[in-house]
Amino acid sequence: MSNSSALAEAASPEVRERPIVNDLTIQVATVNGSGSQSSNLVLLRSLFRMGIPVGGKNLFPSNIAGLPTWFTIRANRDGWVARRRRVDYLVALNPQTAARDVRGLEPGAVVVYQAGMRLERQRDDLVFYPAPLQDLAGEITREVRLRKLLANMVYVGVLGELLSIAPEAVDASIAAQFRGKKTAIALNHRAVRIGARYVRENLRKRDPHTVAPMDRNEGKILIDGNAAAALGAMFGGASVATWYPITPSSSLVEQLEKFLRRHRREEDGKSTFAVVQAEDELAAVGMALAAGWAGARAMTATSGPGISLMSEFVGLGYYAEIPAVIWNIQRVGPSTGLPTRTAQGDVLSTYALSHGDTRHVCLLPASTAECFEFGWRAFDYAERLQTPVFVLSDLDLGMNIWATDPFQYPDRPMDRGKVLTAEDLRRTGSFQRYADVDGDGIPWRTLPGTDHPAAAYFTRGSGHDESAEYTESEEAYVRVMERLARKFETARSILPEPVIHAADPPSEIGIIGFGTSDPAIEEARVTLREQAGIEVDYLRLRALPLSPRVLDFVAGRRTVVVMDQNRDAQLLQLLRAEFGDRLPAGVLKSLRHFNGLPLDARTVSDFIAAMDLGVGA
Amino acid sequence: MRKRTARVRRRPRANRLGLSARDYRGKPSTLCKGCGHDAISSQLIRAFFESDIRPHQVAKLSGIGCSSKTPAYFLGQSHGFNSVHGRMPSVATGAMLANRKLIAVGVSGDGDTASIGIGQFVHLVRRNVPLIYIVENNGVYGLTKGQFSATADENAKLRSGEVNRLPNIDLCGMAVELGATYVARSFAGDPKQLVALLRGALAHSGTAVLDILSPCVTFNNHPGSTKSYTWGKDNEEPIHLLDFVPEFEQIEVEYEEGQSRDVQLHDGSWIRLRKLDQDYDPTNRRAARELMLDAQENNRFLTGLLYVDPDKPTFLDTLEMTDTPLAHLEESRLRPPPEALDRIVASYQ
Ligand SMILES: Cc1ncc(C[n+]2csc(CCOP(=O)(O)OP(=O)(O)O)c2C)c(N)n1
Ligand code: SF4
Ligand SMILES: [Mg+2]
């Protein structure tokens, strides 16, 4: 529960009377399938166009229509876009949840709602703005379905007026949202104006929130992590993508296919890719691995239940040394869990997926920019290392909308790894598929179809020696397994290094995290510095296996918090398992957040502020 | 009376590529002596040799089982992939996606296909992935020491006396149902027919399903078994006599009108079906289904080419991929230029 000495979230409202500019969380509570998504995106884009840092998070049910959905927009002049607990503006459209939504507000918050819902009776410490949204939309049309849709755009007009959102920004956002559909654009413009007019004529502004133009979004784009991943994959030369639908990963391959159709069809209309919706995740990963075996840049995307199903095949990929890229857009488990909520619960299971001694390279993107970057790099790593490479994203990153600088075009040619051609074989005469000729643990391979009698080898998941021959020899087994361990050390040395933010001189306190914990951790560090005088150094992991720099970061500090978005402190367990005695005793402290909501800064700052730091008073 | 002319060739020691049968052999088999699977491997070697297939173009795929081990025992100059139990179809599909020029031959068992892998079998057939799909059917799980499989006939007996009370799954019937384009049943003890069917499969463009009775001499070759050599020999009823006639060979043998039927396959070669006691048209899907229903109900072991549709587009055709195998595309064709990224980024502004 909230600590009495809890620190405020960064830049929280100071004095009610003074206007609060560009620091605002809007929550639209509705039911899914009601068509409010377009309105919410228009709101988000309008703020974005005004140059204000902004992000959007959709909290939705695992259902197609009729269940509660909350869309949250956070606009923050300092650039903080992590989830924030406090809601300043509630748009209460869902009678099912309205009472609870209103009860959860902090004093001073604003409620915009359908007039007649009588929410104003519930509390006297909030600001209530009722508006007859449905009737106002009725001014445009009598047609029921359209009226319902337009009522959503009426609240955009209401909020726009109340918050001083620039009308040009709203108009432009509508035009972008309904690209090319003239009638729709005109109708929605009208709905927005009707909403704004209603506010001017009937409501008196009684809250301090307002927005004003900034210049923080110059050149930036708004995009979801799955789209960014798909783009990265396309620019990484993805040629075979296989998948089976599952939230929250479906939109990755769906968007990939859309991009590929546009940008990877040649003049004759033929494709340089194949996207296959498989019959299940076993087939999806089987196809991807075999395509990688045969020389394609192959990938699949899934989430927890699919990862579990892929387990056996992934072990084969590891042992038989086959490249493929597997995106795991994590959601809440175990089992079906909370399929539309976010988590980092698959760290251990993905890292060691499958039976026997298996270890897998995992990339850990924290932003849409890294989704793009790891999207192409993952193929280079997979082909260089000849092994399945995972990218561990999550629902928050994959499905929510983030502002980002434009993506950097790949800065190097593709690395296709150690592949011998027929010509190479004509020179060498022969080759051994699993021999470590270069001392880095990575053998050479040939592709099926290579026109040389010595090219062929037999791939198997059973015991094999350097020549890929079947064997049950204990020596050969140990040799191959030891070489695979060496190869993993090579992986450790070439994967993206952690990002470290350390004060000079370094602080005694540190935090280690990865992925979508990042925005909350960064915000918490500033809060702690500004409000409690606590400096927290930060190491953000970007890949597994762990970089040795993690040990350097931990060494010499009094306390290092390990941030996990799961119950069992999986990252902490991994640190302990990999580094063991090399970790100083009593330094690592676990902070876990696992309720399915994106991490917020206060969870981090309250925890650190409440620690016995042995510093200050 | 139709007449055709051709020379009759002597059996060559080298094929048209100048390769000998030896070039199509694999490692020595480690299966039990007399295992039906080895007989099938021999006919595969012969078929690939006689059809002048370049070994390096072939990819051999399999699942897990005694049968799935056999790709190591033929075509040693072809890449092989012995994958996981029941998943050969997805592996074959992936390999063909990456390189459409490969000639894929998949070997599976009745356990591998009719139980753990039935889902993948169904979807591969439905897609019509270019693949010769061989089921080495012995009615048991050989590698795990002889438990019944789902193709065991009702009332068949294990050596222990255990009786199978469940109906069998007829993979050929299923395949036709699913829209398969080349469906054959054969017997490891009938090499002549098998080799013609294999060569026909090599000439076919889509999925060719060959369900081959392949006795397990160790666990299912006893009296009371309906998958033994003896049972096969006593019960095999070929629905026609089969000859494979390559495109480049003309035919001079004479047949009486109505005594034979020629089906031209995708690559231009022919399967000649010589009539036995009934005239069976394997391009008629309804007739095929009826025949197989009859076979299943009356426990008849009908062999031959049960169904063929030479012209249906394959899965690869439907994907409209470029001619170059995806695996061979160079970077310039895989990575769109920086301007493309700029345009995409602009659309997100
Ligand atoms: C996931 C999994 N489950 C079980 C097994 C054990 N197993 C190996 S082979 C086999 C059955 C093989 O039977 P079949 O496909 O008919 O091949 P046969 O040996 O008869 O040729 C089983 C169950 C396995 N390898 N993998
Ligand atoms: S156990 Fe049966 S199937 Fe396996 S090798 Fe021996 S005879 Fe063949
Ligand atoms: Mg069997």
GROMACS .gro file of C-alpha atoms and ligand atoms in nm, chain B residues 31-32 35-37 66-67 138 142-143 215-219, ligand 2:
model
   23
  648LEU     CA    1   1.809  -5.137  -3.857
  649CYS     CA    2   1.716  -5.499  -3.784
  652CYS     CA    3   1.326  -5.465  -4.170
  653GLY     CA    4   1.085  -5.340  -4.436
  654HIS     CA    5   1.227  -4.991  -4.401
  683CYS     CA    6   1.323  -4.651  -3.694
  684SER     CA    7   1.169  -4.530  -4.019
  755ASN     CA    8   0.437  -5.129  -3.976
  759GLY     CA    9   0.930  -5.000  -3.372
  760LEU     CA   10   1.181  -4.781  -3.196
  832PRO     CA   11   0.693  -5.497  -4.191
  833CYS     CA   12   0.869  -5.472  -3.857
  834VAL     CA   13   1.040  -5.810  -3.841
  835THR     CA   14   1.113  -5.774  -3.474
  836PHE     CA   15   0.778  -5.671  -3.330
  968SF4     S1   16   1.238  -5.264  -3.459
  968SF4    FE1   17   1.111  -5.309  -3.634
  968SF4     S2   18   1.094  -5.116  -3.739
  968SF4    FE2   19   1.267  -5.099  -3.603
  968SF4     S3   20   1.443  -5.157  -3.724
  968SF4    FE3   21   1.372  -5.340  -3.619
  968SF4     S4   22   1.238  -5.433  -3.765
  968SF4    FE4   23   1.263  -5.227  -3.832
   0.00000   0.00000   0.00000
